[in-house]
Amino acid sequence: MALLGWASGPVLASGGALEAAVALDRVEVRAQREAQVRAVDLKRSSDAIQDVVSADAIGNYPDMNVAESLQRLPGVSVTRDQGEGRYVVVRGLDAALNTVSVDGIAIGTPEADSRAAPLDVIPSDSTERLRVVKSATPDMPGDAIGGSVIVESASAFDRDGRSLRGKLEASHQALSGKTSPKAAFNYSEVFNDTFGVAVGINHQQREFESDNTEVEYDTFDGGSNADLAAIDVQHRKYSIERERSGANLNLDWRPDADNRYFLRTLYSRFNDAETRQRTIFGFGDGDITALRDGRYQVDGLPADAIAKRLRYRTKQEDTIAASFGGEHSLSAAVVDYRLGWTKTRERVLDEIEARFDYDADDLTALIDQRTALPTYRISDDGWKDLANYAFDRMVVAPTVVDDKEHSAQVNLRFDADNASYKFGLLGRCRERSADVNESELRRGPDVDLAGWAGKALEHRHADLGQWLDSARMNRWWAANKGDYSARPQDVVGNTALMLEEDYRANEDIFAAYAMGTWDIDKLRLIAGVRVENTKFAADGYQVDIDQDGVAQVSGRRVASRYTNVLPGLHARYDTDNGWVLRGSANQTLARPSFADISPRLGMNRDEGEVRVGNPQLDPYESTNLDLSLERYLGDTGLVSVGVFHKVIDGYIVETVTDSHAGFPGFEVTTAINGDKATVRGAEVNWQQQLAMLPNAWSGLLIGASATWLDTEFDAGIAGRQGEGFMLPRASRQVYSGHIGYEYGPVSTRLAAVYRSAYLDSIGDSRDFDVYVAPHTQLDFSLDFKLSSAVSLYLEASNLLDEPLQLYQGNRSRKLQQEEYGRSFAVGVKVAL
């Protein structure tokens, strides 16, 4: 309001002041408005149901990556890692049910056990526009039950003439007190109106911390089944140094009006150096007695129920995407083609965790669960002193994941009067491998833990005594790691840990489609069918540990092949007065994760446990109905209402059962195709510049959206048959809104996104189901033009200091609370 009053003041003053206000128009900014115009125009002209974020909008949000930028769209939310958006959730469906492409080619994931593509590895400055298609036409990939997330980098022909843009920024996290740099540069130019070059580079460093507390609740001897005590409390402190680097080089050659050629390249590197400190209180190891009013007495608590852990690891994730193609207008047809190559990989080569147990007399404790997080009192404060801990083990866990894909596609379109007919072929060859090697080393020299003591750190939830320094641990490990080995009785377990999660897989997809488009007055009809054939083969390991502790290891290989026929019908009715009515009915699919269908098998006969992949899993198959009504208000305004319905067959869930036909008498953990899942929902969206208001008030921009979901599925879990569950990671409500202002040299925006609670994992009963609590993100940005080319900006994120919270069964049993604090950034932008 202060900014609004300042900006409108000259208009309401004397005539001389009014002339000064008019002079300011020379540096008047229109970044938000222009971005909104582009997004509205792309949405209106689209044949599919989609929403768009343009490059200017990305620059005006305090968004560090693509996932953060996409959460502003209706029906889109994000799941977070260390407070930053990582995976994009479209209409409440798991991110693994989306397809993600960069410049027209699908990208993989560096994660070992999922198909979900983490979008925090792509900086926003590497992109020109982002699109989320919620109802794909037959000429688009069919693996899009959630939606198609399309990332597009810039072409020189997107801009007029030469364009130079630069950014320098310093960001500050309140929790850590650290300030970090960021820089970005983009250049584009068109030569002789035929050849275009667009280049972009960016780099960001960020040092930050988070405070985390995790609790496990369970029954205890002498207590009722309804009385769950905090049997385990962990306090975690994360100190993270994160770097993002991105580069893109795009070339376009348009020798004449009928021929176009292009090369698109994108490179992104994500480095994450993380220190995790844990203090663990295993109250379940003692004798628990329930007192009144949510308090519990713990007697006979063994000293080693208290432990300290220090883990350090650097994770590097690289994404490379390159595509070459062209488009040619022939005498009777238009043909376009594209060759693509993508590679994503993850390297965690130095992960090490040192574990220590408290070494003293037995203790007593008093737990109080009447507060949001359980509090406790320990009978002896000696656990705060590092000198009282004894070495337990070192755990090393290097991980290598590689995912690469070659693709080729061609499309042929024939145009007729008021109609067109399109045909296409697509081939994708994907190779993926995961090598996860974890081992526990308990034989070796003792450690003087006091020698690893680090500087004092604060934790918002508890006083944890002395802290540890990971740099000192790493130096010590480099000098002494050759002296450590596994105990003889641990060799078998280490063998299982090193092989059970490993696999190599090949997936070949061949797709063909035929699609027709007919324009009948104001009505456009699109009908077609897509056929996708999938061929899958994988190698893994079977580890069988007998009752004498002897491991038998053998290779396993599986292969499968299936074909999906995916019809689609889309309609768009566009009136002359700004109304657009859309409807679609189509079928889509999602393939199982590589980890779920890999031929891995781990059997421990002594423990009676089996962990097994399920190569017989069928893909998810979804039938989708969409209907939307849109009203366009000038070139910046939009009001839309939409409803959608999905029925997903074979929804995949992880189960634990003791009645598996292949392993009688064992407790078997595996993934299965559950029964049908149903998704019903509605979306509303409004965004508009209030240009009808007088003078400076016309600079107001307002937007709001809401999505309501009703989801249900039968997980098919033994002991919980017939229970209805909401789909995991599906929030019932997602709301977003913003109020912006652009006038004279000022451009500012306040934006909020809210999502309601969602189911994270399913337990043995409702008391053990885990939910993620509601979350609200509030961000602010301010841009001030010093001249037509230079501007200063301020960005603030997580203004509400909102934590990540999980709870078990009900809100009174808080399972996890992780806090990140507020972040601020100041910078300068130059555009020539």
XYZ file of C-alpha atoms in Angstrom, residues 162-819:
658
model
C 20.063 -8.094 -30.448
C 19.237 -8.842 -26.834
C 21.613 -8.714 -23.852
C 20.410 -9.524 -20.365
C 22.491 -9.825 -17.221
C 21.821 -10.326 -13.534
C 23.939 -10.133 -10.392
C 22.413 -11.119 -7.069
C 23.217 -11.708 -3.414
C 20.845 -13.895 -1.388
C 20.695 -14.266 2.380
C 19.131 -16.992 4.523
C 18.073 -15.804 7.951
C 18.474 -19.205 9.639
C 22.119 -19.718 8.651
C 23.078 -16.052 8.463
C 24.927 -16.819 5.198
C 24.918 -14.626 2.075
C 25.467 -16.252 -1.334
C 26.017 -15.031 -4.935
C 24.120 -15.596 -8.173
C 24.824 -14.437 -11.734
C 23.143 -14.927 -15.096
C 23.834 -13.739 -18.638
C 21.782 -14.180 -21.814
C 22.576 -13.033 -25.343
C 20.690 -13.448 -28.593
C 20.933 -11.960 -32.057
C 19.551 -12.562 -35.536
C 21.963 -12.133 -38.438
C 20.698 -11.215 -41.917
C 17.163 -12.073 -40.783
C 17.997 -15.757 -41.335
C 20.434 -17.024 -38.693
C 19.807 -16.737 -34.974
C 22.049 -17.386 -31.988
C 20.879 -17.521 -28.372
C 23.331 -18.185 -25.532
C 22.728 -18.284 -21.800
C 24.891 -19.063 -18.790
C 24.026 -18.866 -15.106
C 25.490 -19.850 -11.774
C 24.184 -19.783 -8.252
C 25.743 -20.655 -4.903
C 23.673 -20.958 -1.787
C 24.693 -21.779 1.787
C 21.804 -22.543 4.093
C 20.674 -24.589 7.067
C 17.574 -26.372 8.248
C 16.445 -27.588 11.662
C 14.612 -30.891 11.693
C 12.986 -33.035 14.365
C 11.532 -36.471 13.564
C 9.466 -38.636 15.884
C 8.273 -42.241 15.714
C 5.151 -43.241 17.648
C 4.248 -46.815 18.581
C 2.545 -48.976 21.185
C 4.487 -50.146 24.232
C 4.329 -52.974 26.756
C 1.523 -52.384 29.213
C -0.124 -49.682 27.129
C -3.365 -49.865 25.177
C -3.428 -50.190 21.390
C -4.796 -46.648 21.174
C -1.984 -45.180 23.284
C 1.051 -44.391 21.158
C 4.205 -43.079 22.787
C 7.171 -41.313 21.194
C 9.532 -44.295 21.111
C 12.140 -42.500 18.999
C 13.024 -38.791 18.764
C 15.687 -37.515 16.358
C 16.996 -33.974 16.069
C 18.727 -33.249 12.792
C 20.756 -30.250 11.732
C 21.481 -29.807 8.021
C 24.222 -27.502 6.745
C 24.191 -27.327 2.949
C 26.287 -25.728 0.250
C 24.301 -25.922 -2.996
C 25.419 -24.852 -6.455
C 23.459 -24.674 -9.693
C 25.099 -23.992 -13.020
C 23.346 -23.878 -16.354
C 24.185 -23.141 -19.977
C 22.309 -23.265 -23.248
C 23.273 -22.666 -26.867
C 20.477 -22.492 -29.427
C 20.971 -22.015 -33.168
C 18.282 -21.324 -35.768
C 18.628 -21.081 -39.531
C 15.664 -19.928 -41.571
C 16.956 -19.512 -45.128
C 13.476 -18.822 -46.493
C 9.831 -18.907 -45.527
C 9.488 -22.630 -46.249
C 12.505 -24.095 -44.448
C 13.732 -23.989 -40.867
C 16.537 -25.757 -39.048
C 17.399 -25.657 -35.363
C 19.833 -26.926 -32.741
C 18.858 -26.849 -29.060
C 21.296 -27.631 -26.254
C 20.850 -27.368 -22.507
C 23.268 -28.286 -19.748
C 22.617 -28.129 -16.025
C 24.752 -29.170 -13.055
C 23.443 -29.432 -9.514
C 25.986 -29.872 -6.700
C 24.869 -30.424 -3.140
C 27.399 -30.713 -0.285
C 25.429 -31.690 2.802
C 26.408 -32.186 6.430
C 23.741 -33.892 8.541
C 24.095 -34.075 12.321
C 21.721 -36.285 14.292
C 21.100 -36.834 17.967
C 18.841 -39.852 18.544
C 16.857 -40.783 21.639
C 15.587 -44.374 21.446
C 13.039 -44.178 24.286
C 11.485 -47.427 23.085
C 14.548 -49.280 24.409
C 13.470 -48.506 27.979
C 10.429 -49.438 30.052
C 7.621 -47.000 29.229
C 4.788 -46.245 31.653
C 1.893 -43.986 30.741
C 1.233 -41.125 33.174
C -1.624 -38.690 32.962
C -2.275 -36.044 30.325
C 0.024 -37.313 27.579
C 3.140 -37.836 29.715
C 5.247 -40.987 29.828
C 7.883 -42.227 32.260
C 10.824 -44.164 30.806
C 12.839 -46.313 33.239
C 15.869 -48.486 32.571
C 16.849 -46.551 29.487
C 20.175 -48.039 28.357
C 22.857 -45.472 27.678
C 23.361 -46.649 24.088
C 19.744 -45.724 23.345
C 21.195 -42.225 22.891
C 23.356 -41.863 19.807
C 25.076 -39.254 17.678
C 25.491 -39.512 13.938
C 27.512 -37.329 11.561
C 27.044 -37.744 7.817
C 28.700 -35.914 4.957
C 28.114 -36.355 1.268
C 28.358 -34.431 -1.968
C 25.731 -35.154 -4.595
C 26.230 -34.154 -8.187
C 23.378 -34.346 -10.693
C 23.950 -33.463 -14.346
C 21.366 -32.995 -17.061
C 22.302 -32.681 -20.735
C 19.759 -32.333 -23.524
C 20.482 -31.776 -27.199
C 18.184 -31.891 -30.202
C 18.502 -31.142 -33.889
C 15.649 -30.838 -36.317
C 13.872 -28.957 -39.011
C 10.561 -28.056 -40.584
C 9.822 -27.819 -44.310
C 6.752 -26.645 -46.186
C 6.399 -28.807 -49.281
C 3.952 -28.371 -52.103
C 1.331 -30.616 -50.496
C 2.472 -31.100 -46.930
C 4.505 -29.856 -43.998
C 7.123 -32.174 -42.536
C 9.079 -31.711 -39.337
C 11.594 -33.980 -37.648
C 13.805 -34.065 -34.585
C 16.737 -36.125 -33.324
C 17.320 -35.993 -29.589
C 19.768 -37.121 -26.959
C 19.523 -36.667 -23.220
C 21.704 -37.796 -20.377
C 21.087 -37.458 -16.681
C 23.305 -38.857 -13.997
C 23.827 -38.810 -10.246
C 27.115 -39.267 -8.433
C 27.411 -39.646 -4.672
C 30.951 -40.984 -4.274
C 31.987 -39.763 -0.854
C 29.020 -40.450 1.427
C 30.187 -41.397 4.894
C 28.405 -41.511 8.221
C 30.126 -41.911 11.574
C 27.982 -43.416 14.349
C 28.581 -43.171 18.092
C 26.661 -44.411 21.139
C 26.426 -42.789 24.561
C 28.618 -44.769 26.951
C 27.563 -44.344 30.601
C 25.050 -45.667 33.165
C 21.420 -46.377 32.451
C 19.073 -43.393 32.499
C 15.483 -42.394 33.157
C 13.437 -39.956 31.115
C 10.127 -38.120 31.211
C 8.367 -37.548 27.872
C 5.705 -34.859 27.512
C 3.518 -35.193 24.416
C 1.173 -32.329 25.254
C 3.124 -29.925 23.063
C 3.329 -29.758 19.254
C 6.559 -31.764 19.360
C 7.326 -34.103 22.275
C 9.625 -32.660 24.917
C 11.688 -34.717 27.352
C 13.862 -34.543 30.425
C 16.837 -36.903 30.807
C 18.068 -37.780 34.301
C 21.716 -37.004 33.446
C 23.046 -34.237 31.145
C 26.200 -36.208 30.401
C 24.795 -37.086 26.961
C 25.556 -33.502 25.850
C 29.313 -34.079 26.268
C 31.074 -35.595 23.238
C 33.699 -37.182 25.489
C 31.036 -39.622 26.754
C 30.445 -41.300 23.382
C 32.014 -44.503 22.060
C 32.588 -45.437 18.433
C 29.976 -47.763 16.891
C 30.598 -47.961 13.121
C 31.356 -46.134 9.877
C 28.827 -46.431 7.048
C 29.891 -45.713 3.476
C 27.286 -45.525 0.722
C 28.511 -44.493 -2.739
C 25.799 -44.298 -5.404
C 26.079 -44.078 -9.195
C 23.021 -43.645 -11.427
C 23.098 -43.169 -15.212
C 20.133 -42.525 -17.468
C 20.448 -41.747 -21.163
C 18.064 -41.770 -24.077
C 18.232 -41.455 -27.859
C 15.113 -40.437 -29.719
C 13.940 -39.730 -33.240
C 10.594 -38.418 -34.420
C 8.979 -37.268 -37.630
C 5.602 -35.642 -38.257
C 3.776 -35.135 -41.528
C 0.827 -32.738 -41.892
C -1.513 -32.333 -44.850
C -3.650 -29.198 -44.944
C -6.989 -28.967 -46.684
C -9.860 -26.485 -46.624
C -10.870 -26.124 -42.966
C -9.069 -29.353 -42.080
C -5.665 -30.888 -41.561
C -4.407 -34.425 -41.120
C -1.288 -35.290 -39.178
C 0.718 -38.482 -38.857
C 3.850 -39.204 -36.892
C 6.364 -41.725 -35.636
C 8.511 -41.622 -32.506
C 11.259 -43.943 -31.334
C 12.918 -43.739 -27.906
C 15.754 -45.955 -26.692
C 16.554 -45.586 -23.007
C 19.377 -47.130 -20.986
C 19.394 -46.876 -17.220
C 21.605 -48.280 -14.473
C 21.777 -47.913 -10.705
C 24.687 -48.994 -8.533
C 23.969 -48.435 -4.835
C 26.781 -49.704 -2.593
C 26.294 -49.438 1.154
C 28.454 -51.175 3.714
C 28.972 -51.002 7.472
C 32.510 -51.048 8.884
C 32.712 -51.789 12.613
C 36.307 -52.994 12.935
C 38.881 -50.254 13.305
C 40.497 -47.788 15.692
C 38.436 -45.842 18.202
C 37.741 -42.190 17.614
C 38.303 -39.395 20.079
C 35.027 -37.673 19.294
C 36.022 -34.565 21.229
C 38.614 -33.994 18.496
C 35.791 -33.573 15.989
C 34.033 -30.892 18.022
C 32.853 -28.004 15.890
C 31.601 -24.507 16.435
C 28.400 -23.971 18.384
C 25.234 -24.361 16.319
C 21.671 -23.591 17.265
C 18.682 -25.870 16.792
C 15.212 -24.396 17.068
C 13.745 -27.412 18.843
C 16.307 -28.479 21.441
C 19.636 -27.921 23.162
C 21.817 -30.690 21.772
C 25.071 -29.922 23.498
C 28.326 -30.032 21.542
C 28.262 -30.193 17.734
C 30.551 -31.994 15.305
C 32.629 -30.685 12.405
C 32.327 -32.684 9.162
C 35.552 -31.203 7.772
C 37.465 -32.692 10.697
C 35.738 -36.028 10.158
C 36.649 -36.029 6.455
C 40.313 -35.284 7.170
C 40.398 -38.030 9.782
C 38.719 -40.522 7.444
C 41.112 -39.741 4.600
C 44.015 -40.580 6.885
C 42.535 -43.687 8.542
C 39.983 -45.339 6.231
C 42.421 -48.103 5.307
C 42.295 -49.344 8.914
C 38.554 -50.131 8.838
C 36.791 -53.276 7.713
C 33.593 -55.221 8.253
C 33.226 -57.762 11.032
C 32.914 -61.341 9.747
C 29.279 -61.463 10.807
C 28.568 -58.273 8.810
C 29.999 -59.441 5.500
C 26.793 -61.138 4.386
C 24.666 -58.146 5.297
C 27.011 -55.825 3.437
C 26.799 -58.069 0.387
C 23.034 -57.760 0.438
C 23.170 -53.986 0.895
C 25.567 -53.633 -2.047
C 23.631 -55.748 -4.550
C 19.916 -55.692 -3.735
C 19.219 -52.246 -5.198
C 21.437 -52.587 -8.297
C 20.005 -53.038 -11.784
C 20.591 -52.319 -15.456
C 17.586 -51.740 -17.676
C 16.762 -51.022 -21.305
C 13.450 -49.588 -22.407
C 12.535 -49.112 -26.057
C 9.368 -47.253 -26.986
C 7.941 -47.042 -30.479
C 4.921 -44.803 -30.996
C 2.768 -43.937 -33.979
C -0.258 -41.689 -34.253
C -2.832 -40.402 -36.691
C -4.789 -37.228 -35.974
C -7.286 -35.085 -37.811
C -8.296 -31.487 -37.153
C -11.513 -29.998 -38.511
C -12.700 -26.374 -38.271
C -16.466 -26.046 -38.504
C -17.301 -22.366 -38.192
C -16.210 -21.514 -34.605
C -15.755 -25.150 -33.601
C -12.472 -27.028 -33.857
C -12.516 -30.818 -33.503
C -9.399 -32.931 -33.035
C -9.652 -36.703 -33.118
C -7.007 -39.355 -33.347
C -5.331 -42.373 -31.868
C -1.857 -43.017 -30.561
C -0.284 -46.462 -30.248
C 2.744 -46.996 -28.016
C 4.675 -50.252 -27.895
C 7.049 -50.744 -24.954
C 9.843 -53.293 -24.821
C 11.598 -53.676 -21.478
C 14.534 -55.797 -20.296
C 16.535 -55.638 -17.083
C 19.262 -57.414 -15.149
C 19.501 -57.536 -11.371
C 20.580 -59.722 -8.475
C 19.010 -62.301 -6.224
C 20.595 -62.391 -2.774
C 19.508 -65.378 -0.673
C 20.775 -65.470 2.931
C 20.175 -68.848 4.535
C 19.568 -69.577 8.211
C 23.296 -70.074 8.788
C 24.016 -66.561 7.511
C 25.529 -67.726 4.217
C 24.649 -65.630 1.147
C 23.974 -67.105 -2.267
C 24.115 -64.504 -5.059
C 22.857 -65.081 -8.586
C 21.865 -62.925 -11.507
C 18.267 -62.407 -12.595
C 17.030 -61.211 -15.972
C 13.504 -60.309 -17.003
C 11.893 -59.041 -20.178
C 8.422 -57.845 -21.079
C 6.550 -56.242 -23.927
C 3.180 -54.509 -24.084
C 1.179 -52.219 -26.350
C -1.188 -49.411 -25.373
C -3.816 -47.929 -27.685
C -4.622 -44.363 -26.661
C -7.536 -42.672 -28.456
C -8.288 -38.990 -27.969
C -11.046 -36.520 -28.845
C -10.703 -32.783 -28.252
C -13.028 -29.888 -29.025
C -12.635 -26.117 -28.826
C -15.416 -23.618 -29.441
C -14.110 -20.068 -29.799
C -16.634 -17.224 -29.933
C -16.107 -13.706 -31.216
C -16.636 -12.088 -27.810
C -13.853 -13.719 -25.808
C -15.465 -17.008 -24.715
C -13.705 -20.334 -25.309
C -15.249 -23.692 -24.434
C -12.992 -26.755 -24.399
C -13.635 -30.428 -23.865
C -11.583 -33.588 -24.208
C -11.767 -37.326 -23.660
C -8.595 -39.359 -23.959
C -6.541 -42.188 -22.561
C -3.013 -41.951 -21.176
C -0.569 -44.242 -19.397
C 2.361 -44.200 -16.967
C 5.034 -46.866 -16.830
C 6.154 -48.440 -13.540
C 9.329 -47.132 -11.922
C 12.525 -48.941 -12.821
C 13.125 -49.883 -9.192
C 9.670 -51.473 -8.874
C 10.019 -53.639 -11.983
C 13.723 -54.421 -11.673
C 14.513 -58.117 -11.097
C 16.042 -57.555 -7.662
C 15.400 -59.963 -4.811
C 16.741 -59.891 -1.277
C 15.840 -62.790 1.029
C 16.850 -63.119 4.671
C 15.717 -66.553 5.845
C 16.832 -65.934 9.418
C 14.663 -62.813 9.672
C 11.885 -64.286 7.515
C 11.928 -61.260 5.208
C 11.910 -60.843 1.440
C 12.288 -57.650 -0.605
C 11.502 -58.270 -4.229
C 10.947 -56.311 -7.432
C 7.895 -57.127 -9.509
C 8.675 -57.352 -13.236
C 5.071 -58.422 -13.844
C 3.720 -54.975 -13.011
C 1.384 -53.532 -15.605
C 1.540 -49.835 -16.502
C -0.982 -47.422 -15.051
C -3.795 -46.750 -17.551
C -6.057 -43.733 -17.233
C -9.282 -42.612 -18.889
C -9.588 -38.841 -18.681
C -12.437 -36.373 -19.168
C -11.899 -32.598 -19.148
C -14.245 -29.647 -19.648
C -13.346 -25.975 -19.287
C -14.935 -22.591 -19.970
C -12.658 -19.576 -20.480
C -13.457 -15.891 -20.731
C -10.717 -13.631 -22.062
C -10.714 -10.041 -20.836
C -8.670 -7.910 -23.181
C -5.119 -9.032 -23.821
C -4.137 -9.630 -20.165
C -7.281 -10.900 -18.475
C -8.668 -14.388 -18.097
C -11.372 -16.110 -16.091
C -11.651 -19.886 -16.447
C -13.567 -22.720 -14.832
C -12.748 -26.366 -15.436
C -13.765 -29.802 -14.226
C -11.959 -33.092 -14.768
C -12.382 -36.783 -14.026
C -9.836 -39.604 -14.199
C -10.166 -43.333 -13.666
C -6.745 -44.966 -13.275
C -6.509 -48.725 -13.596
C -3.698 -50.647 -11.913
C -2.520 -47.901 -9.578
C 0.797 -49.174 -8.153
C 1.374 -49.333 -4.397
C 4.033 -50.907 -2.190
C 2.702 -53.681 0.029
C 3.948 -55.812 2.906
C 2.318 -59.244 3.151
C 2.902 -62.614 4.837
C 0.704 -64.501 2.354
C 2.737 -64.169 -0.855
C 2.216 -67.292 -2.977
C 5.848 -67.420 -4.064
C 7.315 -67.076 -0.575
C 5.115 -68.868 1.953
C 5.972 -68.093 5.547
C 7.885 -64.913 4.705
C 7.053 -61.243 5.150
C 7.304 -59.952 1.586
C 7.704 -56.306 0.575
C 6.889 -55.633 -3.072
C 4.933 -53.342 -5.385
C 1.615 -54.477 -6.850
C -1.059 -53.166 -9.157
C -3.911 -52.084 -6.894
C -7.511 -51.548 -7.879
C -8.906 -48.511 -9.650
C -8.085 -45.012 -8.480
C -10.569 -42.218 -9.093
C -9.732 -38.527 -9.376
C -12.416 -35.857 -9.599
C -11.694 -32.172 -9.475
C -12.459 -28.606 -10.397
C -10.277 -25.604 -11.175
C -10.964 -21.873 -11.302
C -8.532 -19.191 -12.382
C -8.697 -15.404 -12.654
C -5.949 -13.013 -13.658
C -6.265 -9.463 -14.913
C -4.631 -6.093 -15.105
C -7.082 -3.500 -13.768
C -6.522 -1.198 -16.731
C -10.028 0.227 -16.366
C -8.994 2.091 -13.212
C -7.862 5.702 -13.544
C -4.278 6.876 -13.782
C -1.747 5.059 -11.604
C -4.359 2.683 -10.242
C -4.410 1.021 -13.676
C -1.073 -0.562 -12.781
C -2.714 -3.093 -10.473
C -2.514 -6.761 -11.505
C -4.494 -9.379 -9.632
C -4.698 -13.116 -9.964
C -6.141 -16.051 -8.037
C -6.676 -19.747 -8.696
C -8.113 -22.709 -6.824
C -8.164 -26.458 -7.380
C -10.389 -28.881 -5.486
C -9.750 -32.633 -5.620
C -11.640 -35.719 -4.555
C -9.457 -38.819 -4.916
C -9.940 -42.387 -3.809
C -8.354 -45.768 -4.366
C -8.204 -49.211 -2.815
C -4.582 -49.954 -2.022
C -5.123 -53.716 -1.850
C -3.058 -53.950 1.338
C -3.526 -57.038 3.492
C -5.545 -56.256 6.588
C -6.962 -53.036 5.146
C -9.146 -54.408 2.379
C -12.097 -52.267 1.512
C -10.675 -49.104 3.061
C -10.735 -46.040 0.847
C -7.583 -43.942 0.674
C -6.876 -40.587 -0.870
C -4.128 -40.852 -3.473
C -0.639 -40.278 -2.084
C 0.608 -36.707 -2.582
C -2.854 -35.530 -3.672
C -3.916 -32.399 -1.770
C -7.649 -31.814 -1.621
C -7.198 -28.068 -2.103
C -4.543 -25.982 -3.823
C -4.936 -22.193 -3.824
C -2.692 -19.511 -5.264
C -2.985 -15.776 -5.592
C -0.994 -12.682 -6.337
C -1.364 -8.928 -6.301
C 1.040 -6.952 -8.399
C 1.641 -3.350 -9.342
C 3.420 -1.808 -12.332
C 3.606 1.914 -12.890
C 6.435 4.256 -13.670
C 9.692 2.716 -12.481
C 8.040 0.334 -9.997
C 7.095 -3.296 -10.501
C 6.144 -5.319 -7.435
C 4.285 -8.507 -6.609
C 3.127 -10.404 -3.535
C 2.356 -14.063 -4.276
C 1.002 -16.888 -2.134
C 0.486 -20.616 -2.718
C -1.433 -22.882 -0.323
C -1.916 -26.614 -0.470
C -3.845 -28.712 1.997
C -2.590 -31.892 3.700
C -1.872 -35.014 1.675
C -1.219 -38.690 2.343
C 2.475 -39.554 2.198
C 2.574 -43.279 3.048
C 0.199 -46.024 4.210
C 0.845 -47.966 7.407
C -0.582 -51.084 9.024
C -3.579 -49.097 10.308
C -4.907 -45.546 10.275
C -2.820 -44.760 13.346
C 0.299 -45.392 11.282
C -0.652 -43.562 8.084
C 1.669 -40.611 7.485
C 0.422 -37.256 6.198
C 2.158 -34.061 5.140
C 0.514 -31.088 6.843
C -0.874 -28.047 4.968
C 1.651 -25.514 3.731
C 1.524 -21.875 2.654
C 4.306 -20.182 0.709
C 4.325 -16.370 0.669
C 6.852 -14.513 -1.500
C 7.448 -10.894 -2.428
C 9.354 -9.145 -5.205
C 10.107 -5.511 -5.980
C 11.785 -4.146 -9.100
C 12.798 -0.503 -9.501
C 13.919 0.876 -12.857
C 16.908 3.199 -12.663
C 16.812 3.624 -16.438
C 15.412 1.875 -19.453
C 18.234 -0.675 -19.200
C 19.094 -1.026 -15.504
C 16.922 -2.032 -12.574
C 17.410 -2.983 -8.946
C 15.342 -5.687 -7.330
C 14.507 -7.200 -3.985
C 13.073 -10.679 -3.483
C 11.870 -12.319 -0.293
C 10.680 -15.922 0.022
C 9.007 -17.992 2.732
C 7.911 -14.816 4.481
C 5.658 -16.796 6.819
C 8.624 -18.927 7.919
C 6.455 -21.940 7.173
C 7.965 -25.303 8.195
C 7.537 -28.696 6.571
C 5.403 -30.812 8.911
C 4.375 -34.463 8.849
C 2.081 -36.233 11.268
C 1.191 -39.826 12.008
C -2.471 -40.787 12.141
C -3.742 -37.420 13.376
C -2.466 -33.857 13.768
C -1.685 -34.334 17.470
C 1.133 -36.782 16.639
C 3.607 -34.618 14.778
C 6.043 -36.912 13.042
C 8.417 -34.355 11.577
C 9.014 -30.626 11.642
C 11.679 -29.082 9.452
C 12.298 -25.342 9.409
